[in-house]
PDB file of C-alpha atoms in Angstrom:
ATOM      1  CA  MET A   1      44.725-142.940  31.241  1.00  0.00           C
ATOM      2  CA  GLU A   2      47.302-141.097  29.150  1.00  0.00           C
ATOM      3  CA  GLN A   3      49.951-141.584  31.829  1.00  0.00           C
ATOM      4  CA  ILE A   4      49.299-145.324  32.034  1.00  0.00           C
ATOM      5  CA  ARG A   5      49.416-145.678  28.263  1.00  0.00           C
ATOM      6  CA  HIS A   6      52.935-144.218  28.158  1.00  0.00           C
ATOM      7  CA  GLN A   7      54.170-146.749  30.744  1.00  0.00           C
ATOM      8  CA  ILE A   8      53.180-149.812  28.684  1.00  0.00           C
ATOM      9  CA  ARG A   9      55.690-151.056  26.092  1.00  0.00           C
ATOM     10  CA  LEU A  10      54.074-152.350  22.920  1.00  0.00           C
ATOM     11  CA  PRO A  11      55.357-155.649  21.434  1.00  0.00           C
ATOM     12  CA  ASN A  12      57.203-153.894  18.571  1.00  0.00           C
ATOM     13  CA  GLN A  13      58.523-151.049  20.696  1.00  0.00           C
ATOM     14  CA  PRO A  14      62.349-150.953  21.167  1.00  0.00           C
ATOM     15  CA  LEU A  15      63.715-151.759  24.627  1.00  0.00           C
ATOM     16  CA  THR A  16      64.644-148.778  26.749  1.00  0.00           C
ATOM     17  CA  ALA A  17      67.827-148.517  28.780  1.00  0.00           C
ATOM     18  CA  ILE A  18      65.855-149.347  31.925  1.00  0.00           C
ATOM     19  CA  ASP A  19      64.425-152.472  30.233  1.00  0.00           C
ATOM     20  CA  MET A  20      67.943-153.571  29.280  1.00  0.00           C
ATOM     21  CA  MET A  21      69.113-153.206  32.882  1.00  0.00           C
ATOM     22  CA  ALA A  22      66.043-154.893  34.394  1.00  0.00           C
ATOM     23  CA  ARG A  23      66.088-158.062  32.294  1.00  0.00           C
ATOM     24  CA  PRO A  24      69.398-159.486  33.641  1.00  0.00           C
ATOM     25  CA  LEU A  25      68.328-158.594  37.173  1.00  0.00           C
ATOM     26  CA  LEU A  26      65.000-160.403  36.714  1.00  0.00           C
ATOM     27  CA  GLY A  27      66.802-163.427  35.289  1.00  0.00           C
ATOM     28  CA  ALA A  28      69.186-163.515  38.230  1.00  0.00           C
ATOM     29  CA  LEU A  29      66.292-163.348  40.674  1.00  0.00           C
ATOM     30  CA  LEU A  30      64.524-166.235  38.926  1.00  0.00           C
ATOM     31  CA  LEU A  31      67.702-168.319  38.950  1.00  0.00           C
ATOM     32  CA  ALA A  32      68.229-167.593  42.632  1.00  0.00           C
ATOM     33  CA  ARG A  33      64.669-168.656  43.381  1.00  0.00           C
ATOM     34  CA  LEU A  34      65.148-171.888  41.421  1.00  0.00           C
ATOM     35  CA  ALA A  35      68.425-172.603  43.226  1.00  0.00           C
ATOM     36  CA  THR A  36      66.729-172.079  46.574  1.00  0.00           C
ATOM     37  CA  ALA A  37      63.942-174.467  45.602  1.00  0.00           C
ATOM     38  CA  GLN A  38      66.473-177.113  44.516  1.00  0.00           C
ATOM     39  CA  ASP A  39      69.033-176.650  47.277  1.00  0.00           C
ATOM     40  CA  ILE A  40      68.909-180.149  48.806  1.00  0.00           C
ATOM     41  CA  GLY A  41      71.086-182.859  47.307  1.00  0.00           C
ATOM     42  CA  ILE A  42      68.677-185.768  46.782  1.00  0.00           C
ATOM     43  CA  THR A  43      69.520-189.099  45.148  1.00  0.00           C
ATOM     44  CA  ARG A  44      66.573-191.114  43.818  1.00  0.00           C
ATOM     45  CA  ILE A  45      67.071-194.876  44.239  1.00  0.00           C
ATOM     46  CA  GLU A  46      64.619-197.462  42.906  1.00  0.00           C
ATOM     47  CA  ASN A  47      64.416-200.666  44.946  1.00  0.00           C
ATOM     48  CA  PRO A  48      61.862-203.482  44.716  1.00  0.00           C
ATOM     49  CA  GLY A  49      58.549-201.946  45.761  1.00  0.00           C
ATOM     50  CA  VAL A  50      60.170-198.793  47.164  1.00  0.00           C
ATOM     51  CA  ILE A  51      61.678-195.563  45.851  1.00  0.00           C
ATOM     52  CA  LEU A  52      64.146-193.885  48.203  1.00  0.00           C
ATOM     53  CA  TYR A  53      64.994-190.183  48.143  1.00  0.00           C
ATOM     54  CA  LYS A  54      68.302-190.082  50.003  1.00  0.00           C
ATOM     55  CA  THR A  55      69.977-186.916  51.220  1.00  0.00           C
ATOM     56  CA  GLY A  56      73.701-186.240  50.995  1.00  0.00           C
ATOM     57  CA  GLY A  57      74.894-187.683  54.277  1.00  0.00           C
ATOM     58  CA  PRO A  58      74.349-188.083  57.995  1.00  0.00           C
ATOM     59  CA  LEU A  59      73.687-185.252  60.385  1.00  0.00           C
ATOM     60  CA  ALA A  60      76.671-183.851  62.235  1.00  0.00           C
ATOM     61  CA  ALA A  61      77.598-185.898  65.303  1.00  0.00           C
ATOM     62  CA  SER A  62      77.008-182.967  67.642  1.00  0.00           C
ATOM     63  CA  SER A  63      74.156-181.144  69.346  1.00  0.00           C
ATOM     64  CA  LEU A  64      71.524-180.305  66.754  1.00  0.00           C
ATOM     65  CA  GLY A  65      70.662-176.943  68.305  1.00  0.00           C
ATOM     66  CA  ASP A  66      67.415-175.162  69.076  1.00  0.00           C
ATOM     67  CA  ASP A  67      66.637-174.473  65.416  1.00  0.00           C
ATOM     68  CA  PHE A  68      66.523-178.152  64.361  1.00  0.00           C
ATOM     69  CA  PRO A  69      64.994-179.220  61.992  1.00  0.00           C
ATOM     70  CA  GLY A  70      64.323-175.716  60.705  1.00  0.00           C
ATOM     71  CA  SER A  71      62.965-175.361  57.189  1.00  0.00           C
ATOM     72  CA  PHE A  72      64.449-178.647  55.944  1.00  0.00           C
ATOM     73  CA  PRO A  73      61.285-180.842  56.054  1.00  0.00           C
ATOM     74  CA  ALA A  74      59.198-178.319  54.103  1.00  0.00           C
ATOM     75  CA  ARG A  75      61.907-177.792  51.491  1.00  0.00           C
ATOM     76  CA  PHE A  76      62.440-181.534  51.140  1.00  0.00           C
ATOM     77  CA  LEU A  77      58.741-182.200  50.500  1.00  0.00           C
ATOM     78  CA  ARG A  78      58.659-179.585  47.752  1.00  0.00           C
ATOM     79  CA  GLN A  79      61.836-180.706  46.058  1.00  0.00           C
ATOM     80  CA  ALA A  80      61.313-184.478  46.252  1.00  0.00           C
ATOM     81  CA  TRP A  81      57.586-184.688  45.550  1.00  0.00           C
ATOM     82  CA  GLY A  82      56.246-181.203  44.800  1.00  0.00           C
ATOM     83  CA  LEU A  83      54.166-181.338  47.981  1.00  0.00           C
ATOM     84  CA  GLU A  84      53.317-178.297  50.076  1.00  0.00           C
ATOM     85  CA  GLY A  85      53.745-179.282  53.706  1.00  0.00           C
ATOM     86  CA  PRO A  86      53.253-176.114  55.775  1.00  0.00           C
ATOM     87  CA  ARG A  87      50.351-174.681  53.794  1.00  0.00           C
ATOM     88  CA  SER A  88      48.463-177.911  53.224  1.00  0.00           C
ATOM     89  CA  PRO A  89      45.416-178.562  55.425  1.00  0.00           C
ATOM     90  CA  GLU A  90      47.328-181.407  57.090  1.00  0.00           C
ATOM     91  CA  GLY A  91      50.383-179.244  57.741  1.00  0.00           C
ATOM     92  CA  LYS A  92      48.286-176.420  59.185  1.00  0.00           C
ATOM     93  CA  SER A  93      46.518-178.912  61.427  1.00  0.00           C
ATOM     94  CA  LEU A  94      49.849-180.244  62.704  1.00  0.00           C
ATOM     95  CA  MET A  95      51.061-176.746  63.542  1.00  0.00           C
ATOM     96  CA  ASN A  96      47.795-175.808  65.256  1.00  0.00           C
ATOM     97  CA  THR A  97      47.622-179.066  67.218  1.00  0.00           C
ATOM     98  CA  THR A  98      51.127-178.646  68.582  1.00  0.00           C
ATOM     99  CA  GLY A  99      50.551-174.958  69.350  1.00  0.00           C
ATOM    100  CA  VAL A 100      53.556-173.942  67.283  1.00  0.00           C
ATOM    101  CA  CYS A 101      51.564-171.616  65.040  1.00  0.00           C
ATOM    102  CA  THR A 102      47.944-170.648  65.602  1.00  0.00           C
ATOM    103  CA  SER A 103      47.928-167.546  63.416  1.00  0.00           C
ATOM    104  CA  GLU A 104      47.906-167.021  59.663  1.00  0.00           C
ATOM    105  CA  GLU A 105      51.679-166.542  59.734  1.00  0.00           C
ATOM    106  CA  ILE A 106      52.819-169.914  58.420  1.00  0.00           C
ATOM    107  CA  THR A 107      56.489-170.549  57.700  1.00  0.00           C
ATOM    108  CA  ASP A 108      58.649-173.516  56.746  1.00  0.00           C
ATOM    109  CA  GLU A 109      60.407-173.212  60.097  1.00  0.00           C
ATOM    110  CA  PHE A 110      57.124-173.468  62.009  1.00  0.00           C
ATOM    111  CA  PHE A 111      56.333-176.675  60.111  1.00  0.00           C
ATOM    112  CA  GLY A 112      59.677-178.227  61.060  1.00  0.00           C
ATOM    113  CA  GLN A 113      59.209-177.154  64.674  1.00  0.00           C
ATOM    114  CA  ALA A 114      55.731-178.690  64.739  1.00  0.00           C
ATOM    115  CA  MET A 115      57.103-182.025  63.496  1.00  0.00           C
ATOM    116  CA  LEU A 116      59.668-182.104  66.301  1.00  0.00           C
ATOM    117  CA  GLU A 117      57.162-181.045  68.974  1.00  0.00           C
ATOM    118  CA  ARG A 118      54.800-183.819  67.891  1.00  0.00           C
ATOM    119  CA  ALA A 119      57.661-186.344  68.026  1.00  0.00           C
ATOM    120  CA  LYS A 120      58.584-185.159  71.538  1.00  0.00           C
ATOM    121  CA  ALA A 121      54.986-185.578  72.684  1.00  0.00           C
ATOM    122  CA  MET A 122      54.821-189.137  71.328  1.00  0.00           C
ATOM    123  CA  PHE A 123      58.074-190.134  73.053  1.00  0.00           C
ATOM    124  CA  ASP A 124      56.722-188.516  76.224  1.00  0.00           C
ATOM    125  CA  GLU A 125      53.564-190.644  75.981  1.00  0.00           C
ATOM    126  CA  ARG A 126      55.742-193.749  76.154  1.00  0.00           C
ATOM    127  CA  ASP A 127      58.089-192.397  78.852  1.00  0.00           C
ATOM    128  CA  LEU A 128      60.940-192.680  76.359  1.00  0.00           C
ATOM    129  CA  ARG A 129      61.722-189.007  75.850  1.00  0.00           C
ATOM    130  CA  HIS A 130      65.311-189.632  76.974  1.00  0.00           C
ATOM    131  CA  GLU A 131      65.931-191.626  73.774  1.00  0.00           C
ATOM    132  CA  LEU A 132      64.939-188.693  71.570  1.00  0.00           C
ATOM    133  CA  ASP A 133      66.758-186.160  73.759  1.00  0.00           C
ATOM    134  CA  ALA A 134      69.976-188.190  73.558  1.00  0.00           C
ATOM    135  CA  PHE A 135      69.773-187.962  69.765  1.00  0.00           C
ATOM    136  CA  LEU A 136      69.033-184.228  69.780  1.00  0.00           C
ATOM    137  CA  GLN A 137      71.958-183.584  72.127  1.00  0.00           C
ATOM    138  CA  SER A 138      74.503-185.691  70.220  1.00  0.00           C
ATOM    139  CA  GLY A 139      73.310-186.042  66.612  1.00  0.00           C
ATOM    140  CA  VAL A 140      73.543-189.848  66.918  1.00  0.00           C
ATOM    141  CA  SER A 141      71.131-192.428  68.323  1.00  0.00           C
ATOM    142  CA  ASN A 142      71.496-195.397  70.664  1.00  0.00           C
ATOM    143  CA  THR A 143      74.753-194.163  72.164  1.00  0.00           C
ATOM    144  CA  HIS A 144      74.792-197.104  74.624  1.00  0.00           C
ATOM    145  CA  SER A 145      74.998-199.629  71.782  1.00  0.00           C
ATOM    146  CA  PRO A 146      78.416-200.877  70.553  1.00  0.00           C
ATOM    147  CA  THR A 147      77.619-199.134  67.264  1.00  0.00           C
ATOM    148  CA  PRO A 148      75.716-195.857  67.793  1.00  0.00           C
ATOM    149  CA  ARG A 149      73.789-194.863  64.704  1.00  0.00           C
ATOM    150  CA  ARG A 150      74.463-191.809  62.565  1.00  0.00           C
ATOM    151  CA  MET A 151      71.157-190.276  61.532  1.00  0.00           C
ATOM    152  CA  HIS A 152      69.815-189.238  58.134  1.00  0.00           C
ATOM    153  CA  TRP A 153      66.781-187.616  56.518  1.00  0.00           C
ATOM    154  CA  VAL A 154      65.194-189.781  53.825  1.00  0.00           C
ATOM    155  CA  GLY A 155      62.054-189.816  51.726  1.00  0.00           C
ATOM    156  CA  ILE A 156      60.509-193.284  51.368  1.00  0.00           C
ATOM    157  CA  HIS A 157      57.863-193.913  48.730  1.00  0.00           C
ATOM    158  CA  ILE A 158      56.383-197.366  49.303  1.00  0.00           C
ATOM    159  CA  LEU A 159      54.465-198.298  46.166  1.00  0.00           C
ATOM    160  CA  PRO A 160      50.906-199.684  46.310  1.00  0.00           C
ATOM    161  CA  ASN A 161      50.347-203.182  47.709  1.00  0.00           C
ATOM    162  CA  GLN A 162      53.867-203.675  49.058  1.00  0.00           C
ATOM    163  CA  SER A 163      55.257-204.737  52.416  1.00  0.00           C
ATOM    164  CA  LEU A 164      58.617-204.443  54.130  1.00  0.00           C
ATOM    165  CA  ALA A 165      60.111-207.227  56.230  1.00  0.00           C
ATOM    166  CA  LEU A 166      59.273-207.548  59.919  1.00  0.00           C
ATOM    167  CA  HIS A 167      62.046-205.538  61.541  1.00  0.00           C
ATOM    168  CA  SER A 168      63.276-203.749  64.624  1.00  0.00           C
ATOM    169  CA  HIS A 169      64.896-200.345  65.051  1.00  0.00           C
ATOM    170  CA  PRO A 170      68.520-199.906  66.135  1.00  0.00           C
ATOM    171  CA  ASN A 171      67.807-196.183  66.640  1.00  0.00           C
ATOM    172  CA  VAL A 172      65.011-193.722  67.290  1.00  0.00           C
ATOM    173  CA  GLU A 173      62.913-192.706  64.330  1.00  0.00           C
ATOM    174  CA  PHE A 174      60.191-190.170  63.662  1.00  0.00           C
ATOM    175  CA  VAL A 175      58.069-190.129  60.551  1.00  0.00           C
ATOM    176  CA  TYR A 176      55.752-187.651  58.798  1.00  0.00           C
ATOM    177  CA  VAL A 177      53.208-189.105  56.362  1.00  0.00           C
ATOM    178  CA  ALA A 178      53.325-186.785  53.359  1.00  0.00           C
ATOM    179  CA  ALA A 179      50.757-188.593  51.165  1.00  0.00           C
ATOM    180  CA  GLY A 180      48.822-191.849  51.059  1.00  0.00           C
ATOM    181  CA  VAL A 181      48.300-194.308  53.891  1.00  0.00           C
ATOM    182  CA  MET A 182      50.815-196.468  55.726  1.00  0.00           C
ATOM    183  CA  HIS A 183      49.607-199.637  57.426  1.00  0.00           C
ATOM    184  CA  GLU A 184      51.578-201.626  59.944  1.00  0.00           C
ATOM    185  CA  TRP A 185      51.520-204.679  62.161  1.00  0.00           C
ATOM    186  CA  ARG A 186      53.139-203.486  65.399  1.00  0.00           C
ATOM    187  CA  CYS A 187      54.331-205.801  68.154  1.00  0.00           C
ATOM    188  CA  PRO A 188      54.227-203.864  71.441  1.00  0.00           C
ATOM    189  CA  LYS A 189      54.911-207.027  73.456  1.00  0.00           C
ATOM    190  CA  CYS A 190      57.859-208.341  71.438  1.00  0.00           C
ATOM    191  CA  PRO A 191      61.262-208.580  73.156  1.00  0.00           C
ATOM    192  CA  VAL A 192      63.227-205.342  72.883  1.00  0.00           C
ATOM    193  CA  LYS A 193      66.717-205.624  71.413  1.00  0.00           C
ATOM    194  CA  ARG A 194      68.781-202.572  72.327  1.00  0.00           C
ATOM    195  CA  SER A 195      72.339-203.575  71.408  1.00  0.00           C
ATOM    196  CA  TYR A 196      73.170-203.980  67.717  1.00  0.00           C
ATOM    197  CA  VAL A 197      76.420-205.090  66.103  1.00  0.00           C
ATOM    198  CA  PRO A 198      76.321-205.229  62.282  1.00  0.00           C
ATOM    199  CA  GLU A 199      77.416-208.245  60.302  1.00  0.00           C
ATOM    200  CA  ARG A 200      79.555-207.551  57.232  1.00  0.00           C
ATOM    201  CA  MET A 201      78.066-209.240  54.167  1.00  0.00           C
ATOM    202  CA  GLU A 202      78.652-209.364  50.432  1.00  0.00           C
ATOM    203  CA  THR A 203      75.552-208.619  48.361  1.00  0.00           C
ATOM    204  CA  ASN A 204      75.217-207.557  44.717  1.00  0.00           C
ATOM    205  CA  GLY A 205      78.964-207.133  44.443  1.00  0.00           C
ATOM    206  CA  LYS A 206      79.334-204.790  47.407  1.00  0.00           C
ATOM    207  CA  THR A 207      80.114-205.119  51.090  1.00  0.00           C
ATOM    208  CA  ILE A 208      77.366-203.977  53.434  1.00  0.00           C
ATOM    209  CA  GLU A 209      76.828-203.885  57.177  1.00  0.00           C
ATOM    210  CA  LYS A 210      73.676-205.888  57.912  1.00  0.00           C
ATOM    211  CA  TYR A 211      71.763-205.397  61.144  1.00  0.00           C
ATOM    212  CA  TRP A 212      69.561-208.172  62.484  1.00  0.00           C
ATOM    213  CA  GLY A 213      66.478-207.870  64.659  1.00  0.00           C
ATOM    214  CA  PRO A 214      65.560-209.993  67.687  1.00  0.00           C
ATOM    215  CA  ASP A 215      64.920-213.722  67.690  1.00  0.00           C
ATOM    216  CA  LEU A 216      61.119-214.022  67.893  1.00  0.00           C
ATOM    217  CA  HIS A 217      60.644-217.726  67.221  1.00  0.00           C
ATOM    218  CA  GLU A 218      59.260-218.294  70.744  1.00  0.00           C
ATOM    219  CA  VAL A 219      56.699-215.498  70.347  1.00  0.00           C
ATOM    220  CA  ASN A 220      53.137-216.563  69.561  1.00  0.00           C
ATOM    221  CA  ALA A 221      51.859-213.902  67.168  1.00  0.00           C
ATOM    222  CA  LYS A 222      48.241-214.875  67.939  1.00  0.00           C
ATOM    223  CA  ASP A 223      48.515-214.156  71.676  1.00  0.00           C
ATOM    224  CA  ASN A 224      46.107-211.455  72.777  1.00  0.00           C
ATOM    225  CA  GLY A 225      47.610-208.013  72.166  1.00  0.00           C
ATOM    226  CA  MET A 226      50.882-209.314  70.749  1.00  0.00           C
ATOM    227  CA  PHE A 227      50.361-207.605  67.365  1.00  0.00           C
ATOM    228  CA  ARG A 228      48.040-204.724  66.537  1.00  0.00           C
ATOM    229  CA  HIS A 229      47.119-203.053  63.281  1.00  0.00           C
ATOM    230  CA  ASP A 230      47.732-199.298  62.896  1.00  0.00           C
ATOM    231  CA  ALA A 231      47.180-196.996  59.916  1.00  0.00           C
ATOM    232  CA  TYR A 232      48.486-193.478  59.340  1.00  0.00           C
ATOM    233  CA  GLY A 233      47.207-191.026  56.734  1.00  0.00           C
ATOM    234  CA  ALA A 234      48.537-187.778  55.260  1.00  0.00           C
ATOM    235  CA  GLY A 235      49.557-185.330  57.992  1.00  0.00           C
ATOM    236  CA  ASP A 236      49.931-188.024  60.657  1.00  0.00           C
ATOM    237  CA  MET A 237      53.169-188.717  62.473  1.00  0.00           C
ATOM    238  CA  PHE A 238      54.434-191.802  64.244  1.00  0.00           C
ATOM    239  CA  ILE A 239      57.626-192.778  66.023  1.00  0.00           C
ATOM    240  CA  ASN A 240      59.800-195.799  66.623  1.00  0.00           C
ATOM    241  CA  ALA A 241      61.808-196.107  69.805  1.00  0.00           C
ATOM    242  CA  ILE A 242      64.996-198.152  70.011  1.00  0.00           C
ATOM    243  CA  GLY A 243      64.095-201.828  69.595  1.00  0.00           C
ATOM    244  CA  ASP A 244      60.525-201.350  68.358  1.00  0.00           C
ATOM    245  CA  VAL A 245      59.285-204.233  66.175  1.00  0.00           C
ATOM    246  CA  HIS A 246      56.784-203.782  63.354  1.00  0.00           C
ATOM    247  CA  GLN A 247      56.057-204.469  59.699  1.00  0.00           C
ATOM    248  CA  SER A 248      55.077-201.627  57.375  1.00  0.00           C
ATOM    249  CA  TYR A 249      52.893-202.224  54.343  1.00  0.00           C
ATOM    250  CA  THR A 250      50.634-200.433  51.879  1.00  0.00           C
ATOM    251  CA  GLU A 251      47.336-201.061  50.179  1.00  0.00           C
ATOM    252  CA  GLY A 252      46.089-199.531  46.916  1.00  0.00           C
ATOM    253  CA  GLU A 253      47.134-195.930  47.584  1.00  0.00           C
ATOM    254  CA  GLY A 254      50.798-196.432  48.542  1.00  0.00           C
ATOM    255  CA  VAL A 255      52.497-193.940  50.856  1.00  0.00           C
ATOM    256  CA  LYS A 256      55.175-191.232  50.897  1.00  0.00           C
ATOM    257  CA  LEU A 257      57.063-190.772  54.157  1.00  0.00           C
ATOM    258  CA  LEU A 258      59.584-188.205  55.350  1.00  0.00           C
ATOM    259  CA  VAL A 259      61.735-190.049  57.878  1.00  0.00           C
ATOM    260  CA  MET A 260      64.530-189.291  60.309  1.00  0.00           C
ATOM    261  CA  TRP A 261      66.305-192.646  60.609  1.00  0.00           C
ATOM    262  CA  GLY A 262      69.630-194.454  60.874  1.00  0.00           C
ATOM    263  CA  ASP A 263      69.806-195.310  57.144  1.00  0.00           C
ATOM    264  CA  GLY A 264      68.243-198.742  57.521  1.00  0.00           C
ATOM    265  CA  ASN A 265      66.660-201.130  59.989  1.00  0.00           C
ATOM    266  CA  ALA A 266      67.216-204.624  61.394  1.00  0.00           C
ATOM    267  CA  ASP A 267      65.259-207.441  59.729  1.00  0.00           C
ATOM    268  CA  VAL A 268      64.013-210.326  61.845  1.00  0.00           C
ATOM    269  CA  PRO A 269      65.597-213.446  60.247  1.00  0.00           C
ATOM    270  CA  LEU A 270      63.042-215.582  58.438  1.00  0.00           C
ATOM    271  CA  GLU A 271      63.844-218.625  60.576  1.00  0.00           C
ATOM    272  CA  GLN A 272      63.236-216.540  63.708  1.00  0.00           C
ATOM    273  CA  LEU A 273      59.806-215.120  62.841  1.00  0.00           C
ATOM    274  CA  PRO A 274      57.045-215.501  65.455  1.00  0.00           C
ATOM    275  CA  ARG A 275      54.914-218.632  65.480  1.00  0.00           C
ATOM    276  CA  HIS A 276      51.477-218.330  63.836  1.00  0.00           C
ATOM    277  CA  SER A 277      52.536-215.168  61.985  1.00  0.00           C
ATOM    278  CA  ASP A 278      51.060-216.181  58.652  1.00  0.00           C
ATOM    279  CA  PHE A 279      48.923-213.002  58.708  1.00  0.00           C
ATOM    280  CA  LEU A 280      52.042-210.915  58.171  1.00  0.00           C
ATOM    281  CA  ASN A 281      52.494-209.785  54.593  1.00  0.00           C
ATOM    282  CA  VAL A 282      55.244-211.167  52.418  1.00  0.00           C
ATOM    283  CA  GLY A 283      58.158-208.772  52.929  1.00  0.00           C
ATOM    284  CA  ALA A 284      59.201-208.378  49.310  1.00  0.00           C
ATOM    285  CA  ALA A 285      59.770-204.605  49.249  1.00  0.00           C
ATOM    286  CA  LYS A 286      63.229-203.313  50.207  1.00  0.00           C
ATOM    287  CA  ALA A 287      64.013-199.937  51.739  1.00  0.00           C
ATOM    288  CA  TRP A 288      67.414-201.033  53.101  1.00  0.00           C
ATOM    289  CA  ASP A 289      69.979-203.786  52.493  1.00  0.00           C
TER     290      ASP A 289
END
C-alpha cells in the first residue's frame, strides 16, 4: 500500500518533471485521435426534405484496387452521424452474413469489405455483376454511355414523411441503410434507359447538368407486377443497376443512407409519368438538382 500511495499525486502536489513531459505528449495523442476521427471532408447541405453529407470529390478514374472501400464507410458513419457501423448489431450481422468476419476481431476494414461483398452478391443475383465490375476496374460507371459517370460517396438523410421524384439511374449504385427505414416503389418492368446525355440548365442562378429518366407515359402503373413496394431497415443494403427506375420515400422514422452514386439521378419528367400512377408519393424532396 505504501508503494501505491507514493505513486499518486495529490491535487495540491507540485508537478514532477515526468508530469511536465507527459502532459504535452498526452495532448498530442488526443489531438491526433481527434484528427483521425474527423479526417473526412464532409459538407452538410440542406435541401427540401433532405440533408446531404457530401464528400470532397469523385473517386479517382482508375482501378479502385483490392482494398476498396477500406475503412471509409465506417469512418464516414462516425463522423457524419456518430453511428457505429462495424460494432453495431446490424454491422456485425452484415459481416457474418457475407463471411468476411466470423470472429470477435471486428475492424473498420472488414465492415467496408462486407458492404462490397454484399453489393457483389446482389448484382450477381440479377446477372449484372459486369456493371459493378466495370466500375471497380475503372472508377467510373456506365462507360458505354456518351457521358460516363464519376462516382462519389454521399450520406443522404431523408427526413420523415418525404419522397423523392420517380427517377432512373445513369450509373450503378449501392446503398447501406445506417438508420431508419427507406421505402420505395420499384418498377422492375419499366423500360431501361442506358444512354444519358445531360441537358445544361439554369436554376437558382447557377448552371447545372440535368439528367432525365425514360419516357414512361405508355406504361400502365397498375399492370400486374409493374411496381412493387420494398422497405429496407438499418443494416440492410440494396443496389441500383444502370437504368433502374424507382421512387424512394420515408414514413415517420426517416432514413439515413450511405451511398456510392454518381452525384445525382435522372428524374422522369412529370409529363412522362406512367398512367394510373396516382399512388406514387408527391416528389417534393430533393437530393439532386
